[in-house]
Amino acid sequence: MNDSLSLPNGDWPELLPGWVWLCGAGPGDPGLLTLHAINALRQADVVIYDALVQEAILEWAPQAKHIYAGKRGGKPSAIQRDISLRLVDLAREGKRVLRLKGGDPFVFGRGGEEAQTLVQHNVPIRIIPGISAGIGGLAYAGIPVTHRDVNQSVTFVTGHDQSGETPSSLNWPAIAQGSQVLVIYMGMKHAEQITSELIKAGRGVEEPCAVVCSATTGDQKVLETTLGRMAADIAASGYEPPAILCVGRSVLMRQVLDWQGMMGGQAPRNLDPLGRGRPAEAS
Ligand code: SAH
C-alpha cells in the first residue's frame, strides 16, 4: 500500500454513507490521479470502475470492494442503465460509493447520465474531475492540444455514437472547418470513415496526425501519420484501442517535445518543427 503518501493537511471532504462520488481516474498513469481522487479511494466501501481504469489505481482502495462495470460491445444503453441503478442501490444500502471512470467523468464517459439518474433518485453526489485522455494523453505523447502558432481552438469529437457506429448526426464539414486541431475519442475503429469525411470536407491529405494508444500507461504507443494514410497505417500497425486520434499541425511539435523518448536517451528530431526559425519570444 501507499501509506507513505499522506494527503496534505486540509479540509478534505468526507465520503458519507449513502453518497456516490463520480470521480475521474485520469488516462492511466496513477500519478495523474487528483488528490480528491486519492481522498475518495481511501474512504470508499465500494469502487465501481470502468474498463479503462488501471488496476494499479484500485490498489489505493484496498479496504473497498471492487466492482467491474466495463462495457465491451453489447448493448451499451441497457447496460448503462443497470450501472446507474446499481449505484442507486448501493447508495441506498448505506455504502460509501465511489464511481471511478477513466479520464474525466464528464468527457464522453456518460458521467452526466449516471449523475442525473442519481439525482433523480435523491442520491447525493459529488463530482471529481479528472485529466481527460484527449489532453493528458496527448501531452504524454509530446503533443500540446493548443499552441500559439497552430490553433486558437480545439475540437473534441467522439467517433462513436450509442450504437457503436460513426455518429452520422455529426456535421463533419463544420467539424473539419471549425478548428485547426481535432481530438477524436473512440475513433480508431472508424478511422477510415472519419478521415475520408474530413478530407471530403476540405482537410488536406498531408495534414499531420497522430494516433496515441494506451496513453500514459506502460503500453503507450504513438503512430505519426497523415490524414490520408492514417487508416491504412492503423491497420498495418496492429495497434489496439483505446486510442486518441489527433489531427492538426500541433502533432509536429512531437518532433521537439517527445519527452518520453528524450528520457529514453533519444535526441529531439527537430528543434523547430513549425518553422519559426527561433524560439518564441515571451510576450
Ligand atoms: N472519460 C474519458 C473518455 C471515455 S471514452 C476521458 O476523459 O478520457 C473512451 C475513449 O477515451 C477511448 O475509446 C479512447 O478514445 C479514449 N481514451 C481513454 N483513455 C485512453 C488512453 N489511456 N489512451 C488513449 N485513449 C484513451
GROMACS .gro file of C-alpha atoms and ligand atoms in nm:
model
  309
    1MET     CA    1   0.000   0.000   0.000
    2ASN     CA    2   0.088   0.362  -0.037
    3ASP     CA    3   0.094   0.458   0.327
    4SER     CA    4   0.390   0.683   0.269
    5LEU     CA    5   0.180   0.930   0.073
    6SER     CA    6  -0.047   1.119   0.304
    7LEU     CA    7  -0.273   1.397   0.193
    8PRO     CA    8  -0.161   1.743   0.296
    9ASN     CA    9  -0.343   1.884   0.595
   10GLY     CA   10  -0.667   2.043   0.497
   11ASP     CA   11  -1.036   2.010   0.499
   12TRP     CA   12  -1.073   1.702   0.284
   13PRO     CA   13  -1.435   1.616   0.215
   14GLU     CA   14  -1.578   1.312   0.385
   15LEU     CA   15  -1.741   1.044   0.172
   16LEU     CA   16  -2.052   0.976   0.378
   17PRO     CA   17  -2.263   0.660   0.375
   18GLY     CA   18  -2.532   0.679   0.110
   19TRP     CA   19  -2.336   0.914  -0.112
   20VAL     CA   20  -2.194   0.847  -0.458
   21TRP     CA   21  -1.886   1.030  -0.578
   22LEU     CA   22  -1.827   1.022  -0.953
   23CYS     CA   23  -1.459   1.054  -0.999
   24GLY     CA   24  -1.218   1.073  -1.290
   25ALA     CA   25  -0.919   0.841  -1.269
   26GLY     CA   26  -0.721   1.013  -1.544
   27PRO     CA   27  -0.598   0.841  -1.858
   28GLY     CA   28  -0.397   0.563  -1.692
   29ASP     CA   29  -0.081   0.662  -1.510
   30PRO     CA   30  -0.178   0.657  -1.139
   31GLY     CA   31   0.036   0.966  -1.090
   32LEU     CA   32  -0.231   1.157  -1.280
   33LEU     CA   33  -0.496   1.096  -1.013
   34THR     CA   34  -0.607   1.407  -0.830
   35LEU     CA   35  -0.577   1.446  -0.454
   36HIS     CA   36  -0.955   1.441  -0.434
   37ALA     CA   37  -0.948   1.104  -0.613
   38ILE     CA   38  -0.700   0.968  -0.358
   39ASN     CA   39  -0.911   1.103  -0.075
   40ALA     CA   40  -1.213   0.927  -0.223
   41LEU     CA   41  -1.029   0.598  -0.286
   42ARG     CA   42  -0.924   0.588   0.078
   43GLN     CA   43  -1.276   0.625   0.212
   44ALA     CA   44  -1.488   0.419  -0.026
   45ASP     CA   45  -1.669   0.100   0.076
   46VAL     CA   46  -1.727   0.015  -0.288
   47VAL     CA   47  -1.543   0.121  -0.601
   48ILE     CA   48  -1.728   0.065  -0.927
   49TYR     CA   49  -1.479   0.108  -1.207
   50ASP     CA   50  -1.464   0.101  -1.586
   51ALA     CA   51  -1.251  -0.097  -1.829
   52LEU     CA   52  -1.018   0.197  -1.878
   53VAL     CA   53  -0.928   0.230  -1.510
   54GLN     CA   54  -0.586   0.075  -1.445
   55GLU     CA   55  -0.566  -0.200  -1.184
   56ALA     CA   56  -0.286  -0.017  -1.006
   57ILE     CA   57  -0.528   0.261  -0.919
   58LEU     CA   58  -0.755   0.021  -0.732
   59GLU     CA   59  -0.466  -0.059  -0.501
   60TRP     CA   60  -0.529   0.279  -0.345
   61ALA     CA   61  -0.856   0.140  -0.208
   62PRO     CA   62  -0.758  -0.194  -0.052
   63GLN     CA   63  -1.038  -0.166   0.205
   64ALA     CA   64  -1.309  -0.136  -0.060
   65LYS     CA   65  -1.498  -0.390  -0.262
   66HIS     CA   66  -1.403  -0.351  -0.629
   67ILE     CA   67  -1.678  -0.398  -0.884
   68TYR     CA   68  -1.601  -0.403  -1.254
   69ALA     CA   69  -1.856  -0.223  -1.468
   70GLY     CA   70  -1.683  -0.229  -1.803
   71LYS     CA   71  -1.882  -0.238  -2.118
   72ARG     CA   72  -1.746  -0.402  -2.429
   73GLY     CA   73  -1.975  -0.418  -2.729
   74GLY     CA   74  -2.320  -0.545  -2.637
   75LYS     CA   75  -2.599  -0.303  -2.574
   76PRO     CA   76  -2.434  -0.010  -2.404
   77SER     CA   77  -2.752   0.183  -2.325
   78ALA     CA   78  -2.923  -0.106  -2.145
   79ILE     CA   79  -2.608  -0.187  -1.951
   80GLN     CA   80  -2.557   0.179  -1.872
   81ARG     CA   81  -2.899   0.186  -1.709
   82ASP     CA   82  -2.802  -0.116  -1.499
   83ILE     CA   83  -2.486   0.054  -1.380
   84SER     CA   84  -2.671   0.371  -1.284
   85LEU     CA   85  -2.935   0.176  -1.092
   86ARG     CA   86  -2.668  -0.033  -0.922
   87LEU     CA   87  -2.516   0.290  -0.795
   88VAL     CA   88  -2.856   0.392  -0.660
   89ASP     CA   89  -2.898   0.055  -0.485
   90LEU     CA   90  -2.553   0.068  -0.326
   91ALA     CA   91  -2.614   0.420  -0.200
   92ARG     CA   92  -2.950   0.313  -0.054
   93GLU     CA   93  -2.775   0.028   0.125
   94GLY     CA   94  -2.577   0.299   0.303
   95LYS     CA   95  -2.247   0.234   0.127
   96ARG     CA   96  -1.984   0.496   0.059
   97VAL     CA   97  -1.978   0.459  -0.318
   98LEU     CA   98  -1.701   0.566  -0.549
   99ARG     CA   99  -1.782   0.554  -0.919
  100LEU     CA  100  -1.443   0.564  -1.086
  101LYS     CA  101  -1.424   0.642  -1.457
  102GLY     CA  102  -1.135   0.674  -1.699
  103GLY     CA  103  -1.017   1.025  -1.778
  104ASP     CA  104  -1.272   1.286  -1.679
  105PRO     CA  105  -1.617   1.160  -1.583
  106PHE     CA  106  -1.795   1.428  -1.784
  107VAL     CA  107  -1.597   1.386  -2.107
  108PHE     CA  108  -1.753   1.120  -2.334
  109GLY     CA  109  -1.789   0.898  -2.030
  110ARG     CA  110  -2.163   0.903  -1.963
  111GLY     CA  111  -2.087   1.050  -1.623
  112GLY     CA  112  -2.357   1.308  -1.681
  113GLU     CA  113  -2.616   1.037  -1.735
  114GLU     CA  114  -2.514   0.849  -1.421
  115ALA     CA  115  -2.514   1.166  -1.215
  116GLN     CA  116  -2.858   1.258  -1.346
  117THR     CA  117  -3.002   0.918  -1.252
  118LEU     CA  118  -2.857   0.952  -0.903
  119VAL     CA  119  -3.007   1.295  -0.854
  120GLN     CA  120  -3.341   1.173  -0.990
  121HIS     CA  121  -3.332   0.906  -0.719
  122ASN     CA  122  -3.240   1.158  -0.449
  123VAL     CA  123  -2.891   1.017  -0.404
  124PRO     CA  124  -2.643   1.289  -0.304
  125ILE     CA  125  -2.341   1.318  -0.532
  126ARG     CA  126  -2.006   1.483  -0.568
  127ILE     CA  127  -1.817   1.515  -0.898
  128ILE     CA  128  -1.439   1.486  -0.905
  129PRO     CA  129  -1.296   1.589  -1.243
  130GLY     CA  130  -1.002   1.403  -1.392
  131ILE     CA  131  -0.744   1.453  -1.661
  132SER     CA  132  -0.901   1.362  -1.991
  133ALA     CA  133  -0.716   1.137  -2.235
  134GLY     CA  134  -0.760   1.392  -2.512
  135ILE     CA  135  -0.548   1.642  -2.321
  136GLY     CA  136  -0.324   1.447  -2.082
  137GLY     CA  137  -0.280   1.153  -2.317
  138LEU     CA  138  -0.159   1.380  -2.593
  139ALA     CA  139   0.072   1.558  -2.350
  140TYR     CA  140   0.237   1.224  -2.273
  141ALA     CA  141   0.300   1.191  -2.648
  142GLY     CA  142   0.458   1.536  -2.657
  143ILE     CA  143   0.163   1.697  -2.836
  144PRO     CA  144   0.023   2.022  -2.696
  145VAL     CA  145  -0.350   2.047  -2.772
  146THR     CA  146  -0.310   2.418  -2.824
  147HIS     CA  147  -0.008   2.605  -2.949
  148ARG     CA  148   0.002   2.973  -3.033
  149ASP     CA  149   0.144   2.908  -3.380
  150VAL     CA  150  -0.108   2.639  -3.466
  151ASN     CA  151  -0.455   2.685  -3.321
  152GLN     CA  152  -0.684   2.915  -3.136
  153SER     CA  153  -0.937   2.643  -3.075
  154VAL     CA  154  -0.955   2.269  -3.039
  155THR     CA  155  -1.249   2.041  -3.104
  156PHE     CA  156  -1.312   1.722  -2.908
  157VAL     CA  157  -1.514   1.473  -3.107
  158THR     CA  158  -1.644   1.125  -3.043
  159GLY     CA  159  -1.601   0.875  -3.324
  160HIS     CA  160  -1.882   0.655  -3.190
  161ASP     CA  161  -2.244   0.704  -3.106
  162GLN     CA  162  -2.453   0.494  -2.872
  163SER     CA  163  -2.498   0.225  -3.135
  164GLY     CA  164  -2.122   0.195  -3.183
  165GLU     CA  165  -2.141   0.346  -3.532
  166THR     CA  166  -1.975   0.662  -3.656
  167PRO     CA  167  -2.209   0.937  -3.545
  168SER     CA  168  -2.394   1.022  -3.862
  169SER     CA  169  -2.554   1.309  -3.676
  170LEU     CA  170  -2.219   1.487  -3.668
  171ASN     CA  171  -2.173   1.774  -3.908
  172TRP     CA  172  -1.834   1.667  -4.041
  173PRO     CA  173  -1.785   1.968  -4.271
  174ALA     CA  174  -1.842   2.201  -3.974
  175ILE     CA  175  -1.605   1.999  -3.757
  176ALA     CA  176  -1.342   1.988  -4.032
  177GLN     CA  177  -1.357   2.362  -4.083
  178GLY     CA  178  -1.426   2.465  -3.724
  179SER     CA  179  -1.082   2.435  -3.571
  180GLN     CA  180  -0.728   2.366  -3.672
  181VAL     CA  181  -0.684   2.083  -3.425
  182LEU     CA  182  -0.928   1.794  -3.383
  183VAL     CA  183  -0.903   1.545  -3.099
  184ILE     CA  184  -1.109   1.235  -3.168
  185TYR     CA  185  -1.206   0.988  -2.895
  186MET     CA  186  -1.323   0.636  -2.978
  187GLY     CA  187  -1.226   0.689  -3.339
  188MET     CA  188  -0.982   0.409  -3.410
  189LYS     CA  189  -1.231   0.155  -3.543
  190HIS     CA  190  -1.389   0.410  -3.774
  191ALA     CA  191  -1.069   0.587  -3.875
  192GLU     CA  192  -1.128   0.522  -4.242
  193GLN     CA  193  -1.472   0.679  -4.245
  194ILE     CA  194  -1.371   0.968  -4.021
  195THR     CA  195  -1.062   1.059  -4.222
  196SER     CA  196  -1.246   1.039  -4.553
  197GLU     CA  197  -1.522   1.266  -4.418
  198LEU     CA  198  -1.260   1.516  -4.308
  199ILE     CA  199  -1.079   1.504  -4.643
  200LYS     CA  200  -1.410   1.542  -4.828
  201ALA     CA  201  -1.477   1.847  -4.615
  202GLY     CA  202  -1.150   2.008  -4.718
  203ARG     CA  203  -0.879   1.895  -4.475
  204GLY     CA  204  -0.553   1.812  -4.651
  205VAL     CA  205  -0.440   1.454  -4.708
  206GLU     CA  206  -0.089   1.555  -4.599
  207GLU     CA  207  -0.208   1.705  -4.271
  208PRO     CA  208  -0.006   1.569  -3.976
  209CYS     CA  209  -0.190   1.326  -3.749
  210ALA     CA  210  -0.110   1.111  -3.451
  211VAL     CA  211  -0.273   0.805  -3.302
  212VAL     CA  212  -0.190   0.770  -2.933
  213CYS     CA  213  -0.279   0.428  -2.792
  214SER     CA  214  -0.297   0.340  -2.422
  215ALA     CA  215  -0.164   0.685  -2.347
  216THR     CA  216   0.019   0.739  -2.017
  217THR     CA  217   0.037   0.364  -1.945
  218GLY     CA  218   0.336   0.136  -1.981
  219ASP     CA  219   0.188   0.022  -2.314
  220GLN     CA  220   0.168   0.367  -2.470
  221LYS     CA  221   0.223   0.360  -2.847
  222VAL     CA  222   0.224   0.655  -3.081
  223LEU     CA  223   0.174   0.640  -3.455
  224GLU     CA  224   0.268   0.950  -3.651
  225THR     CA  225   0.094   0.966  -3.983
  226THR     CA  226  -0.108   1.189  -4.215
  227LEU     CA  227  -0.479   1.224  -4.268
  228GLY     CA  228  -0.455   1.040  -4.600
  229ARG     CA  229  -0.258   0.750  -4.460
  230MET     CA  230  -0.399   0.720  -4.110
  231ALA     CA  231  -0.649   0.438  -4.165
  232ALA     CA  232  -0.401   0.221  -4.358
  233ASP     CA  233  -0.125   0.292  -4.107
  234ILE     CA  234  -0.350   0.193  -3.816
  235ALA     CA  235  -0.439  -0.133  -3.992
  236ALA     CA  236  -0.072  -0.205  -4.065
  237SER     CA  237   0.040  -0.119  -3.709
  238GLY     CA  238  -0.175  -0.375  -3.533
  239TYR     CA  239  -0.225  -0.116  -3.256
  240GLU     CA  240  -0.537  -0.151  -3.047
  241PRO     CA  241  -0.777   0.089  -2.875
  242PRO     CA  242  -0.806   0.279  -2.652
  243ALA     CA  243  -0.666   0.550  -2.872
  244ILE     CA  244  -0.690   0.921  -2.925
  245LEU     CA  245  -0.663   1.049  -3.281
  246CYS     CA  246  -0.519   1.395  -3.321
  247VAL     CA  247  -0.546   1.585  -3.647
  248GLY     CA  248  -0.352   1.906  -3.699
  249ARG     CA  249  -0.010   2.068  -3.709
  250SER     CA  250   0.036   2.054  -3.333
  251VAL     CA  251   0.129   1.689  -3.392
  252LEU     CA  252   0.455   1.821  -3.544
  253MET     CA  253   0.554   1.952  -3.201
  254ARG     CA  254   0.619   1.593  -3.101
  255GLN     CA  255   0.940   1.619  -3.303
  256VAL     CA  256   1.074   1.854  -3.037
  257LEU     CA  257   0.860   1.761  -2.735
  258ASP     CA  258   0.867   1.380  -2.728
  259TRP     CA  259   0.986   1.399  -2.369
  260GLN     CA  260   0.941   1.028  -2.307
  261GLY     CA  261   1.170   0.948  -2.598
  262MET     CA  262   1.417   1.203  -2.464
  263MET     CA  263   1.406   1.042  -2.120
  264GLY     CA  264   1.499   0.721  -2.301
  265GLY     CA  265   1.803   0.896  -2.445
  266GLN     CA  266   1.672   0.998  -2.787
  267ALA     CA  267   1.767   1.337  -2.923
  268PRO     CA  268   1.486   1.566  -3.038
  269ARG     CA  269   1.433   1.511  -3.411
  270ASN     CA  270   1.374   1.875  -3.497
  271LEU     CA  271   1.411   2.173  -3.265
  272ASP     CA  272   1.190   2.393  -3.480
  273PRO     CA  273   0.920   2.175  -3.636
  274LEU     CA  274   0.680   2.461  -3.704
  275GLY     CA  275   0.950   2.656  -3.885
  276ARG     CA  276   0.952   2.969  -3.672
  277GLY     CA  277   1.327   2.986  -3.705
  278ARG     CA  278   1.387   3.090  -3.345
  279PRO     CA  279   1.240   3.023  -3.002
  280ALA     CA  280   0.914   3.210  -2.945
  281GLU     CA  281   0.965   3.536  -2.758
  282ALA     CA  282   0.789   3.573  -2.428
  283SER     CA  283   0.507   3.819  -2.467
  284SAH     N1  284  -1.383   0.999  -1.994
  284SAH     C1  285  -1.270   0.958  -2.075
  284SAH     C2  286  -1.313   0.919  -2.214
  284SAH     C3  287  -1.404   0.798  -2.216
  284SAH     S1  288  -1.446   0.747  -2.377
  284SAH     C4  289  -1.168   1.071  -2.077
  284SAH     O1  290  -1.198   1.182  -2.035
  284SAH     O2  291  -1.055   1.046  -2.120
  284SAH     C5  292  -1.325   0.624  -2.407
  284SAH     C6  293  -1.223   0.673  -2.507
  284SAH     O3  294  -1.131   0.760  -2.442
  284SAH     C7  295  -1.137   0.566  -2.567
  284SAH     O4  296  -1.202   0.500  -2.672
  284SAH     C8  297  -1.021   0.648  -2.617
  284SAH     O5  298  -1.055   0.718  -2.732
  284SAH     C9  299  -1.006   0.747  -2.504
  284SAH     N2  300  -0.908   0.705  -2.404
  284SAH    C10  301  -0.929   0.687  -2.272
  284SAH     N3  302  -0.815   0.652  -2.209
  284SAH    C11  303  -0.721   0.648  -2.305
  284SAH    C12  304  -0.582   0.620  -2.304
  284SAH     N4  305  -0.516   0.588  -2.192
  284SAH     N5  306  -0.515   0.627  -2.422
  284SAH    C13  307  -0.577   0.660  -2.535
  284SAH     N6  308  -0.707   0.688  -2.541
  284SAH    C14  309  -0.779   0.683  -2.429
   0.00000   0.00000   0.00000
